[in-house]
Short mmCIF file of N, CA and C in Angstrom, two decimals:
data_model
loop_
_atom_site.label_atom_id
_atom_site.label_comp_id
_atom_site.label_asym_id
_atom_site.label_seq_id
_atom_site.Cartn_x
_atom_site.Cartn_y
_atom_site.Cartn_z
N MET A 1 67.37 59.07 -31.07
CA MET A 1 68.35 58.25 -31.75
C MET A 1 67.80 56.85 -32.04
N GLN A 2 67.05 56.29 -31.08
CA GLN A 2 66.51 54.96 -31.26
C GLN A 2 65.50 54.93 -32.41
N SER A 3 64.70 56.00 -32.58
CA SER A 3 63.73 56.02 -33.67
C SER A 3 64.44 56.09 -35.02
N ASN A 4 65.57 56.78 -35.09
CA ASN A 4 66.34 56.81 -36.34
C ASN A 4 66.90 55.44 -36.68
N LEU A 5 67.33 54.71 -35.66
CA LEU A 5 67.84 53.36 -35.88
C LEU A 5 66.72 52.43 -36.34
N LYS A 6 65.55 52.55 -35.73
CA LYS A 6 64.38 51.76 -36.16
C LYS A 6 64.04 52.09 -37.61
N LYS A 7 64.02 53.38 -37.92
CA LYS A 7 63.69 53.82 -39.27
C LYS A 7 64.68 53.24 -40.28
N PHE A 8 65.97 53.25 -39.91
CA PHE A 8 67.01 52.72 -40.79
C PHE A 8 66.78 51.24 -41.07
N PHE A 9 66.52 50.45 -40.02
CA PHE A 9 66.35 49.01 -40.21
C PHE A 9 65.04 48.65 -40.91
N ILE A 10 64.06 49.51 -40.82
CA ILE A 10 62.81 49.29 -41.54
C ILE A 10 63.01 49.60 -43.02
N MET A 11 63.75 50.67 -43.32
CA MET A 11 63.91 51.12 -44.69
C MET A 11 65.01 50.36 -45.45
N LEU A 12 65.94 49.74 -44.76
CA LEU A 12 67.06 49.07 -45.41
C LEU A 12 66.63 48.01 -46.44
N PRO A 13 65.74 47.07 -46.09
CA PRO A 13 65.33 46.09 -47.11
C PRO A 13 64.63 46.73 -48.31
N VAL A 14 63.87 47.78 -48.05
CA VAL A 14 63.19 48.47 -49.15
C VAL A 14 64.22 49.12 -50.07
N MET A 15 65.22 49.75 -49.48
CA MET A 15 66.23 50.44 -50.27
C MET A 15 67.11 49.44 -51.04
N VAL A 16 67.44 48.32 -50.43
CA VAL A 16 68.23 47.30 -51.12
C VAL A 16 67.45 46.77 -52.34
N THR A 17 66.18 46.54 -52.15
CA THR A 17 65.33 46.08 -53.26
C THR A 17 65.25 47.13 -54.36
N LEU A 18 65.04 48.38 -53.97
CA LEU A 18 64.96 49.47 -54.94
C LEU A 18 66.26 49.61 -55.72
N ILE A 19 67.38 49.68 -55.02
CA ILE A 19 68.67 49.85 -55.67
C ILE A 19 68.98 48.65 -56.56
N GLY A 20 68.73 47.46 -56.08
CA GLY A 20 68.99 46.26 -56.87
C GLY A 20 68.18 46.23 -58.15
N THR A 21 66.90 46.56 -58.05
CA THR A 21 66.02 46.55 -59.22
C THR A 21 66.42 47.60 -60.24
N ILE A 22 66.61 48.82 -59.77
CA ILE A 22 66.93 49.92 -60.68
C ILE A 22 68.29 49.71 -61.35
N THR A 23 69.29 49.30 -60.58
CA THR A 23 70.61 49.08 -61.20
C THR A 23 70.56 47.90 -62.17
N ALA A 24 69.76 46.89 -61.88
CA ALA A 24 69.63 45.76 -62.81
C ALA A 24 69.00 46.21 -64.12
N ILE A 25 67.96 47.03 -64.03
CA ILE A 25 67.30 47.53 -65.25
C ILE A 25 68.26 48.39 -66.06
N MET A 26 68.96 49.30 -65.38
CA MET A 26 69.89 50.18 -66.09
C MET A 26 71.07 49.40 -66.67
N THR A 27 71.56 48.44 -65.95
CA THR A 27 72.66 47.62 -66.46
C THR A 27 72.21 46.84 -67.69
N PHE A 28 71.04 46.24 -67.60
CA PHE A 28 70.52 45.47 -68.74
C PHE A 28 70.27 46.37 -69.95
N ALA A 29 69.75 47.57 -69.71
CA ALA A 29 69.44 48.48 -70.81
C ALA A 29 70.69 48.94 -71.55
N ASN A 30 71.79 49.06 -70.86
CA ASN A 30 73.01 49.60 -71.48
C ASN A 30 74.12 48.58 -71.64
N LEU A 31 73.82 47.32 -71.46
CA LEU A 31 74.84 46.28 -71.55
C LEU A 31 75.26 46.08 -73.00
N SER A 32 76.56 46.09 -73.22
CA SER A 32 77.04 45.80 -74.57
C SER A 32 77.19 44.29 -74.71
N VAL A 33 77.35 43.84 -75.92
CA VAL A 33 77.40 42.41 -76.20
C VAL A 33 78.58 41.75 -75.50
N SER A 34 79.69 42.46 -75.38
CA SER A 34 80.90 41.87 -74.81
C SER A 34 80.91 41.85 -73.28
N GLN A 35 79.93 42.47 -72.63
CA GLN A 35 79.92 42.54 -71.18
C GLN A 35 79.03 41.46 -70.57
N ASP A 36 79.49 40.91 -69.46
CA ASP A 36 78.67 39.97 -68.69
C ASP A 36 77.78 40.76 -67.76
N PHE A 37 76.53 40.31 -67.61
CA PHE A 37 75.57 41.04 -66.80
C PHE A 37 75.94 41.06 -65.32
N MET A 38 76.21 39.90 -64.74
CA MET A 38 76.36 39.79 -63.29
C MET A 38 77.50 40.65 -62.74
N PRO A 39 78.73 40.55 -63.26
CA PRO A 39 79.80 41.40 -62.70
C PRO A 39 79.52 42.90 -62.89
N THR A 40 78.94 43.25 -64.02
CA THR A 40 78.63 44.66 -64.28
C THR A 40 77.56 45.14 -63.33
N TRP A 41 76.52 44.34 -63.14
CA TRP A 41 75.44 44.71 -62.23
C TRP A 41 75.93 44.80 -60.79
N ILE A 42 76.72 43.84 -60.35
CA ILE A 42 77.22 43.86 -58.97
C ILE A 42 78.06 45.12 -58.73
N SER A 43 78.88 45.48 -59.68
CA SER A 43 79.68 46.70 -59.55
C SER A 43 78.79 47.92 -59.42
N ASN A 44 77.78 48.03 -60.27
CA ASN A 44 76.84 49.16 -60.20
C ASN A 44 76.04 49.14 -58.90
N PHE A 45 75.62 47.96 -58.47
CA PHE A 45 74.85 47.84 -57.24
C PHE A 45 75.66 48.28 -56.02
N VAL A 46 76.88 47.81 -55.92
CA VAL A 46 77.72 48.16 -54.76
C VAL A 46 77.97 49.66 -54.72
N TYR A 47 78.27 50.25 -55.87
CA TYR A 47 78.49 51.69 -55.91
C TYR A 47 77.23 52.45 -55.52
N ALA A 48 76.11 52.04 -56.06
CA ALA A 48 74.85 52.71 -55.74
C ALA A 48 74.51 52.56 -54.26
N PHE A 49 74.76 51.39 -53.71
CA PHE A 49 74.44 51.15 -52.30
C PHE A 49 75.34 51.97 -51.37
N LEU A 50 76.62 52.00 -51.68
CA LEU A 50 77.56 52.68 -50.78
C LEU A 50 77.60 54.20 -50.96
N VAL A 51 77.33 54.68 -52.17
CA VAL A 51 77.42 56.11 -52.43
C VAL A 51 76.05 56.77 -52.59
N LEU A 52 75.20 56.16 -53.41
CA LEU A 52 73.92 56.81 -53.71
C LEU A 52 72.89 56.67 -52.60
N LEU A 53 72.94 55.62 -51.82
CA LEU A 53 71.98 55.47 -50.73
C LEU A 53 72.13 56.60 -49.70
N PRO A 54 73.34 56.87 -49.22
CA PRO A 54 73.46 58.01 -48.30
C PRO A 54 73.10 59.34 -48.97
N MET A 55 73.51 59.50 -50.24
CA MET A 55 73.18 60.71 -50.97
C MET A 55 71.67 60.86 -51.12
N GLY A 56 70.98 59.74 -51.37
CA GLY A 56 69.53 59.76 -51.50
C GLY A 56 68.85 60.17 -50.20
N GLY A 57 69.38 59.73 -49.07
CA GLY A 57 68.83 60.14 -47.79
C GLY A 57 68.95 61.63 -47.58
N ILE A 58 70.08 62.19 -47.97
CA ILE A 58 70.28 63.65 -47.84
C ILE A 58 69.35 64.39 -48.79
N ILE A 59 69.26 63.94 -50.03
CA ILE A 59 68.38 64.58 -51.01
C ILE A 59 66.92 64.51 -50.55
N PHE A 60 66.52 63.36 -50.01
CA PHE A 60 65.15 63.18 -49.52
C PHE A 60 64.85 64.19 -48.41
N THR A 61 65.77 64.34 -47.47
CA THR A 61 65.57 65.28 -46.36
C THR A 61 65.49 66.72 -46.84
N VAL A 62 66.40 67.09 -47.74
CA VAL A 62 66.41 68.46 -48.26
C VAL A 62 65.14 68.74 -49.06
N LEU A 63 64.75 67.79 -49.92
CA LEU A 63 63.52 67.97 -50.70
C LEU A 63 62.30 68.09 -49.80
N ASN A 64 62.25 67.28 -48.75
CA ASN A 64 61.14 67.33 -47.82
C ASN A 64 61.03 68.71 -47.18
N LYS A 65 62.14 69.27 -46.75
CA LYS A 65 62.14 70.60 -46.14
C LYS A 65 61.76 71.68 -47.15
N LEU A 66 62.32 71.60 -48.37
CA LEU A 66 62.00 72.60 -49.39
C LEU A 66 60.53 72.55 -49.80
N ILE A 67 60.02 71.35 -50.00
CA ILE A 67 58.62 71.21 -50.40
C ILE A 67 57.70 71.72 -49.29
N ASN A 68 58.00 71.38 -48.05
CA ASN A 68 57.18 71.88 -46.93
C ASN A 68 57.28 73.39 -46.78
N GLN A 69 58.42 73.97 -47.13
CA GLN A 69 58.59 75.41 -47.02
C GLN A 69 57.88 76.15 -48.14
N TYR A 70 58.06 75.71 -49.38
CA TYR A 70 57.53 76.44 -50.52
C TYR A 70 56.12 76.04 -50.93
N PHE A 71 55.68 74.88 -50.52
CA PHE A 71 54.34 74.41 -50.88
C PHE A 71 53.54 74.09 -49.63
N SER A 72 53.66 74.92 -48.62
CA SER A 72 53.02 74.65 -47.34
C SER A 72 51.49 74.64 -47.43
N ALA A 73 50.94 75.32 -48.40
CA ALA A 73 49.48 75.36 -48.55
C ALA A 73 48.94 74.08 -49.19
N TRP A 74 49.80 73.30 -49.81
CA TRP A 74 49.36 72.07 -50.47
C TRP A 74 49.00 71.02 -49.44
N SER A 75 48.16 70.10 -49.85
CA SER A 75 47.81 68.98 -48.98
C SER A 75 49.01 68.04 -48.85
N SER A 76 48.98 67.23 -47.83
CA SER A 76 50.05 66.27 -47.60
C SER A 76 50.20 65.32 -48.79
N LEU A 77 49.09 64.91 -49.38
CA LEU A 77 49.12 64.01 -50.53
C LEU A 77 49.85 64.64 -51.71
N LYS A 78 49.53 65.89 -52.03
CA LYS A 78 50.18 66.57 -53.15
C LYS A 78 51.68 66.73 -52.90
N LYS A 79 52.03 67.08 -51.67
CA LYS A 79 53.45 67.24 -51.34
C LYS A 79 54.19 65.91 -51.44
N ASN A 80 53.56 64.83 -50.99
CA ASN A 80 54.18 63.50 -51.08
C ASN A 80 54.35 63.05 -52.52
N ILE A 81 53.37 63.32 -53.37
CA ILE A 81 53.47 62.96 -54.78
C ILE A 81 54.59 63.75 -55.46
N LEU A 82 54.67 65.05 -55.18
CA LEU A 82 55.73 65.86 -55.75
C LEU A 82 57.10 65.37 -55.28
N GLN A 83 57.21 65.08 -54.00
CA GLN A 83 58.49 64.60 -53.48
C GLN A 83 58.87 63.25 -54.10
N GLY A 84 57.92 62.36 -54.24
CA GLY A 84 58.19 61.07 -54.85
C GLY A 84 58.65 61.19 -56.29
N ALA A 85 57.97 62.03 -57.06
CA ALA A 85 58.33 62.21 -58.46
C ALA A 85 59.71 62.86 -58.60
N LEU A 86 59.98 63.87 -57.81
CA LEU A 86 61.28 64.53 -57.87
C LEU A 86 62.41 63.61 -57.42
N MET A 87 62.17 62.84 -56.37
CA MET A 87 63.19 61.89 -55.91
C MET A 87 63.50 60.87 -56.99
N ALA A 88 62.48 60.36 -57.63
CA ALA A 88 62.69 59.37 -58.70
C ALA A 88 63.51 59.98 -59.83
N LEU A 89 63.14 61.16 -60.27
CA LEU A 89 63.84 61.80 -61.38
C LEU A 89 65.30 62.11 -61.03
N ILE A 90 65.53 62.65 -59.85
CA ILE A 90 66.88 63.00 -59.45
C ILE A 90 67.75 61.75 -59.28
N MET A 91 67.26 60.80 -58.53
CA MET A 91 68.07 59.60 -58.26
C MET A 91 68.28 58.75 -59.50
N GLU A 92 67.27 58.63 -60.34
CA GLU A 92 67.42 57.87 -61.58
C GLU A 92 68.43 58.54 -62.49
N SER A 93 68.42 59.85 -62.54
CA SER A 93 69.38 60.58 -63.38
C SER A 93 70.81 60.34 -62.89
N ILE A 94 71.01 60.44 -61.59
CA ILE A 94 72.35 60.21 -61.03
C ILE A 94 72.78 58.77 -61.29
N MET A 95 71.88 57.82 -61.05
CA MET A 95 72.21 56.41 -61.26
C MET A 95 72.49 56.12 -62.73
N ALA A 96 71.79 56.77 -63.63
CA ALA A 96 72.02 56.56 -65.06
C ALA A 96 73.42 57.05 -65.45
N VAL A 97 73.80 58.21 -64.98
CA VAL A 97 75.13 58.74 -65.29
C VAL A 97 76.21 57.82 -64.74
N ILE A 98 76.07 57.40 -63.49
CA ILE A 98 77.07 56.52 -62.87
C ILE A 98 77.14 55.20 -63.63
N SER A 99 76.00 54.64 -63.97
CA SER A 99 75.96 53.37 -64.69
C SER A 99 76.67 53.48 -66.03
N ILE A 100 76.45 54.56 -66.72
CA ILE A 100 77.08 54.75 -68.04
C ILE A 100 78.58 54.95 -67.89
N LEU A 101 78.98 55.78 -66.95
CA LEU A 101 80.41 56.07 -66.80
C LEU A 101 81.21 54.85 -66.36
N THR A 102 80.58 53.96 -65.60
CA THR A 102 81.31 52.78 -65.13
C THR A 102 81.29 51.61 -66.12
N THR A 103 80.38 51.63 -67.07
CA THR A 103 80.27 50.46 -67.96
C THR A 103 80.58 50.74 -69.42
N HIS A 104 80.73 52.01 -69.81
CA HIS A 104 80.92 52.32 -71.23
C HIS A 104 82.06 53.28 -71.45
N ASN A 105 82.66 53.15 -72.61
CA ASN A 105 83.60 54.14 -73.10
C ASN A 105 82.88 54.92 -74.19
N TYR A 106 82.26 55.99 -73.82
CA TYR A 106 81.50 56.76 -74.80
C TYR A 106 82.46 57.59 -75.64
N THR A 107 82.10 57.83 -76.88
CA THR A 107 82.99 58.51 -77.81
C THR A 107 82.60 59.96 -78.05
N SER A 108 81.37 60.32 -77.75
CA SER A 108 80.92 61.69 -77.98
C SER A 108 79.82 62.04 -76.98
N ILE A 109 79.51 63.29 -76.91
CA ILE A 109 78.43 63.74 -76.02
C ILE A 109 77.09 63.19 -76.53
N HIS A 110 76.97 63.02 -77.82
CA HIS A 110 75.75 62.43 -78.39
C HIS A 110 75.60 60.98 -77.93
N ASN A 111 76.68 60.24 -77.97
CA ASN A 111 76.67 58.85 -77.51
C ASN A 111 76.32 58.79 -76.02
N LEU A 112 76.94 59.67 -75.23
CA LEU A 112 76.65 59.72 -73.80
C LEU A 112 75.19 60.06 -73.54
N SER A 113 74.66 61.04 -74.24
CA SER A 113 73.26 61.42 -74.02
C SER A 113 72.30 60.32 -74.47
N THR A 114 72.63 59.62 -75.54
CA THR A 114 71.79 58.50 -75.98
C THR A 114 71.76 57.40 -74.93
N LEU A 115 72.93 57.05 -74.41
CA LEU A 115 72.99 56.03 -73.36
C LEU A 115 72.26 56.50 -72.10
N PHE A 116 72.42 57.78 -71.75
CA PHE A 116 71.76 58.32 -70.56
C PHE A 116 70.24 58.22 -70.68
N PHE A 117 69.69 58.72 -71.79
CA PHE A 117 68.24 58.70 -71.94
C PHE A 117 67.70 57.28 -72.09
N ASN A 118 68.45 56.40 -72.72
CA ASN A 118 68.06 55.00 -72.82
C ASN A 118 67.93 54.40 -71.42
N SER A 119 68.95 54.62 -70.61
CA SER A 119 68.96 54.10 -69.25
C SER A 119 67.84 54.71 -68.42
N LEU A 120 67.70 56.03 -68.51
CA LEU A 120 66.69 56.74 -67.73
C LEU A 120 65.27 56.30 -68.11
N LEU A 121 65.00 56.19 -69.40
CA LEU A 121 63.65 55.85 -69.83
C LEU A 121 63.26 54.41 -69.50
N TYR A 122 64.24 53.53 -69.46
CA TYR A 122 63.95 52.15 -69.06
C TYR A 122 63.62 52.07 -67.57
N ALA A 123 64.38 52.77 -66.76
CA ALA A 123 64.27 52.61 -65.30
C ALA A 123 63.33 53.61 -64.64
N LEU A 124 63.03 54.73 -65.27
CA LEU A 124 62.22 55.77 -64.61
C LEU A 124 60.82 55.29 -64.22
N PRO A 125 60.11 54.54 -65.06
CA PRO A 125 58.78 54.08 -64.61
C PRO A 125 58.84 53.25 -63.33
N VAL A 126 59.81 52.37 -63.23
CA VAL A 126 59.96 51.55 -62.03
C VAL A 126 60.35 52.44 -60.85
N GLY A 127 61.26 53.38 -61.10
CA GLY A 127 61.67 54.31 -60.05
C GLY A 127 60.51 55.17 -59.56
N LEU A 128 59.66 55.61 -60.47
CA LEU A 128 58.49 56.40 -60.07
C LEU A 128 57.54 55.58 -59.21
N ILE A 129 57.32 54.34 -59.59
CA ILE A 129 56.43 53.48 -58.81
C ILE A 129 57.01 53.25 -57.41
N PHE A 130 58.29 52.91 -57.34
CA PHE A 130 58.93 52.72 -56.03
C PHE A 130 58.88 54.00 -55.20
N SER A 131 59.23 55.11 -55.82
CA SER A 131 59.31 56.37 -55.09
C SER A 131 57.93 56.82 -54.59
N LEU A 132 56.94 56.69 -55.43
CA LEU A 132 55.59 57.05 -55.00
C LEU A 132 55.09 56.11 -53.92
N PHE A 133 55.41 54.84 -54.02
CA PHE A 133 55.05 53.89 -52.97
C PHE A 133 55.70 54.28 -51.65
N MET A 134 56.96 54.67 -51.72
CA MET A 134 57.67 55.04 -50.50
C MET A 134 57.08 56.31 -49.88
N THR A 135 56.77 57.32 -50.70
CA THR A 135 56.29 58.57 -50.14
C THR A 135 54.80 58.53 -49.79
N LEU A 136 54.02 57.71 -50.48
CA LEU A 136 52.59 57.67 -50.21
C LEU A 136 52.20 56.60 -49.20
N VAL A 137 52.96 55.52 -49.12
CA VAL A 137 52.60 54.41 -48.23
C VAL A 137 53.58 54.28 -47.07
N LEU A 138 54.85 54.11 -47.40
CA LEU A 138 55.83 53.84 -46.34
C LEU A 138 56.10 55.03 -45.44
N LYS A 139 56.27 56.20 -46.02
CA LYS A 139 56.57 57.39 -45.20
C LYS A 139 55.47 57.67 -44.17
N PRO A 140 54.19 57.71 -44.56
CA PRO A 140 53.15 57.93 -43.54
C PRO A 140 53.07 56.81 -42.50
N LYS A 141 53.22 55.57 -42.94
CA LYS A 141 53.18 54.45 -41.98
C LYS A 141 54.36 54.50 -41.02
N LEU A 142 55.51 54.85 -41.54
CA LEU A 142 56.70 54.96 -40.72
C LEU A 142 56.56 56.10 -39.71
N GLU A 143 56.02 57.23 -40.15
CA GLU A 143 55.81 58.35 -39.24
C GLU A 143 54.81 57.98 -38.14
N THR A 144 53.76 57.26 -38.51
CA THR A 144 52.76 56.82 -37.53
C THR A 144 53.38 55.80 -36.56
N TYR A 145 54.15 54.88 -37.08
CA TYR A 145 54.78 53.85 -36.26
C TYR A 145 55.77 54.45 -35.26
N LEU A 146 56.53 55.43 -35.71
CA LEU A 146 57.56 56.01 -34.84
C LEU A 146 57.04 57.07 -33.88
N SER A 147 55.81 57.53 -34.09
CA SER A 147 55.29 58.56 -33.17
C SER A 147 54.55 57.98 -31.98
#
């Protein structure tokens, strides 16, 4: 239990930075002229922090188990890269949908998909960098530190 608490307090600043950055990019990418950035971003940030952070932890754990089960012959590096890329794609997609639904009144599925891909394409490169950093650098260091 103590190692889980240590892990939580080590990862919390990283996750706050990640969520803040990604929601800021997505908010900026989809901001309409009549919307103020700060209140819109704070709303998206709070929702992402309270809902998506726990969901991301669950997705990370499930992906880790699935990747280790189905790709057990792969090296640790390959598995970490796959996990990082999948985590970025999944979480960015969820965050893009939430960001759009909370900040826009879309009129058609075409409008929704345009906003979704706009948001995703702006934030995905940053999400990939963060996610790969977490799985390639932080995860191994954290495992070494806690063992």
